[in-house]
Amino acid sequence: MATIRVRNTGETISGEAEVRQFLESNQVYYDHWQADKLPASLRGKFQLTASEQEAVLTAFQPDIEHLANTRGYVKWDVISLSESTPNLEELLKKFEQVHTHTEDEVRAIVAGSGVFVIKGQGNTGYFDVELEAGDVISVPENNPHFFTLTDERRVVAIRLFIDPSGWVAHPYEDPEFQSA
């Protein structure tokens, strides 16, 4: 289950109802899928072949289709990151820049963990949403954010897109962003 840390106050939010309420108040979609749908042969594996990525998509196909039909997604894929990912540090530097998208950014974590750093509504400032297997999140279009790994440094996630061209980031310079 996701945990939230509000950066400007240090407040921690946990518990499904509290997390959902906080994210909803910041216009962030949140859901939870059954992570145990991941085939046993892929559990604990963070470097996936193309056929293993297809197996992940097949395992979660009903959830993907439901979300796609509900929210208008037309394309999806799997991203896996770990210490064995070539050029991991370079890739993370690209991800760890505050940016926006012209569509929402969706991640369904199926193994491992990750963190979305999101600019909140009003005076909330930035907050970290630490996600674990089963957590599904959608950051609204044009909302400043970025994604990074937890100290575990490994994740497998399903990404869903409205635009078939996929992930396109637009850099966002924000004097309010505090990196701590």
PDB file of N, CA, C and O in Angstrom, residues 10 24-25 43 47 50 52 54 92-94 102 110 138 171:
ATOM      1  N   GLY A  10       6.711  17.479   6.355  1.00  0.00           N
ATOM      2  CA  GLY A  10       7.233  16.235   6.898  1.00  0.00           C
ATOM      3  C   GLY A  10       6.144  15.250   7.296  1.00  0.00           C
ATOM      4  O   GLY A  10       6.426  14.154   7.770  1.00  0.00           O
ATOM      5  N   GLU A  24      -6.805  11.912  -3.935  1.00  0.00           N
ATOM      6  CA  GLU A  24      -8.002  12.439  -4.607  1.00  0.00           C
ATOM      7  C   GLU A  24      -8.090  13.952  -4.440  1.00  0.00           C
ATOM      8  O   GLU A  24      -8.429  14.672  -5.385  1.00  0.00           O
ATOM      9  N   SER A  25      -7.767  14.464  -3.237  1.00  0.00           N
ATOM     10  CA  SER A  25      -7.827  15.911  -3.012  1.00  0.00           C
ATOM     11  C   SER A  25      -6.777  16.650  -3.852  1.00  0.00           C
ATOM     12  O   SER A  25      -6.883  17.855  -4.051  1.00  0.00           O
ATOM     13  N   ARG A  43       8.430 -13.394 -10.369  1.00  0.00           N
ATOM     14  CA  ARG A  43       8.542 -12.706  -9.076  1.00  0.00           C
ATOM     15  C   ARG A  43      10.016 -12.622  -8.691  1.00  0.00           C
ATOM     16  O   ARG A  43      10.743 -13.602  -8.751  1.00  0.00           O
ATOM     17  N   GLN A  47      14.952  -7.951 -14.652  1.00  0.00           N
ATOM     18  CA  GLN A  47      15.499  -7.783 -15.992  1.00  0.00           C
ATOM     19  C   GLN A  47      14.705  -8.740 -16.868  1.00  0.00           C
ATOM     20  O   GLN A  47      14.895  -9.958 -16.799  1.00  0.00           O
ATOM     21  N   ALA A  50      11.556  -9.664 -23.802  1.00  0.00           N
ATOM     22  CA  ALA A  50      10.317  -9.225 -24.442  1.00  0.00           C
ATOM     23  C   ALA A  50       9.185 -10.215 -24.160  1.00  0.00           C
ATOM     24  O   ALA A  50       8.050  -9.805 -23.897  1.00  0.00           O
ATOM     25  N   GLU A  52       8.879 -12.159 -21.539  1.00  0.00           N
ATOM     26  CA  GLU A  52       8.501 -12.018 -20.137  1.00  0.00           C
ATOM     27  C   GLU A  52       7.667 -10.757 -19.922  1.00  0.00           C
ATOM     28  O   GLU A  52       6.724 -10.763 -19.124  1.00  0.00           O
ATOM     29  N   GLU A  54       5.639  -9.562 -22.126  1.00  0.00           N
ATOM     30  CA  GLU A  54       4.319  -9.959 -22.634  1.00  0.00           C
ATOM     31  C   GLU A  54       3.564 -10.795 -21.608  1.00  0.00           C
ATOM     32  O   GLU A  54       2.348 -10.653 -21.454  1.00  0.00           O
ATOM     33  N   LEU A  92      17.940   7.400 -14.706  1.00  0.00           N
ATOM     34  CA  LEU A  92      17.293   8.015 -13.542  1.00  0.00           C
ATOM     35  C   LEU A  92      17.444   9.530 -13.564  1.00  0.00           C
ATOM     36  O   LEU A  92      16.522  10.244 -13.182  1.00  0.00           O
ATOM     37  N   LYS A  93      18.585  10.031 -14.013  1.00  0.00           N
ATOM     38  CA  LYS A  93      18.763  11.490 -14.109  1.00  0.00           C
ATOM     39  C   LYS A  93      17.715  12.085 -15.041  1.00  0.00           C
ATOM     40  O   LYS A  93      17.187  13.166 -14.797  1.00  0.00           O
ATOM     41  N   LYS A  94      17.415  11.372 -16.122  1.00  0.00           N
ATOM     42  CA  LYS A  94      16.387  11.827 -17.062  1.00  0.00           C
ATOM     43  C   LYS A  94      15.016  11.832 -16.377  1.00  0.00           C
ATOM     44  O   LYS A  94      14.249  12.784 -16.502  1.00  0.00           O
ATOM     45  N   THR A 102       1.437  16.092 -21.656  1.00  0.00           N
ATOM     46  CA  THR A 102       0.157  16.555 -22.192  1.00  0.00           C
ATOM     47  C   THR A 102      -0.942  15.520 -21.982  1.00  0.00           C
ATOM     48  O   THR A 102      -2.074  15.723 -22.411  1.00  0.00           O
ATOM     49  N   VAL A 110       3.992  -3.681 -10.503  1.00  0.00           N
ATOM     50  CA  VAL A 110       3.682  -5.104 -10.360  1.00  0.00           C
ATOM     51  C   VAL A 110       4.758  -5.846  -9.570  1.00  0.00           C
ATOM     52  O   VAL A 110       4.524  -6.963  -9.112  1.00  0.00           O
ATOM     53  N   SER A 138      -2.067   7.603 -11.294  1.00  0.00           N
ATOM     54  CA  SER A 138      -2.121   8.417 -12.503  1.00  0.00           C
ATOM     55  C   SER A 138      -1.965   9.882 -12.100  1.00  0.00           C
ATOM     56  O   SER A 138      -2.835  10.441 -11.431  1.00  0.00           O
ATOM     57  N   PRO A 171      10.091  19.583 -19.787  1.00  0.00           N
ATOM     58  CA  PRO A 171      10.767  20.107 -18.589  1.00  0.00           C
ATOM     59  C   PRO A 171       9.951  21.220 -17.932  1.00  0.00           C
ATOM     60  O   PRO A 171       9.293  22.010 -18.610  1.00  0.00           O
TER      61      PRO A 171
END
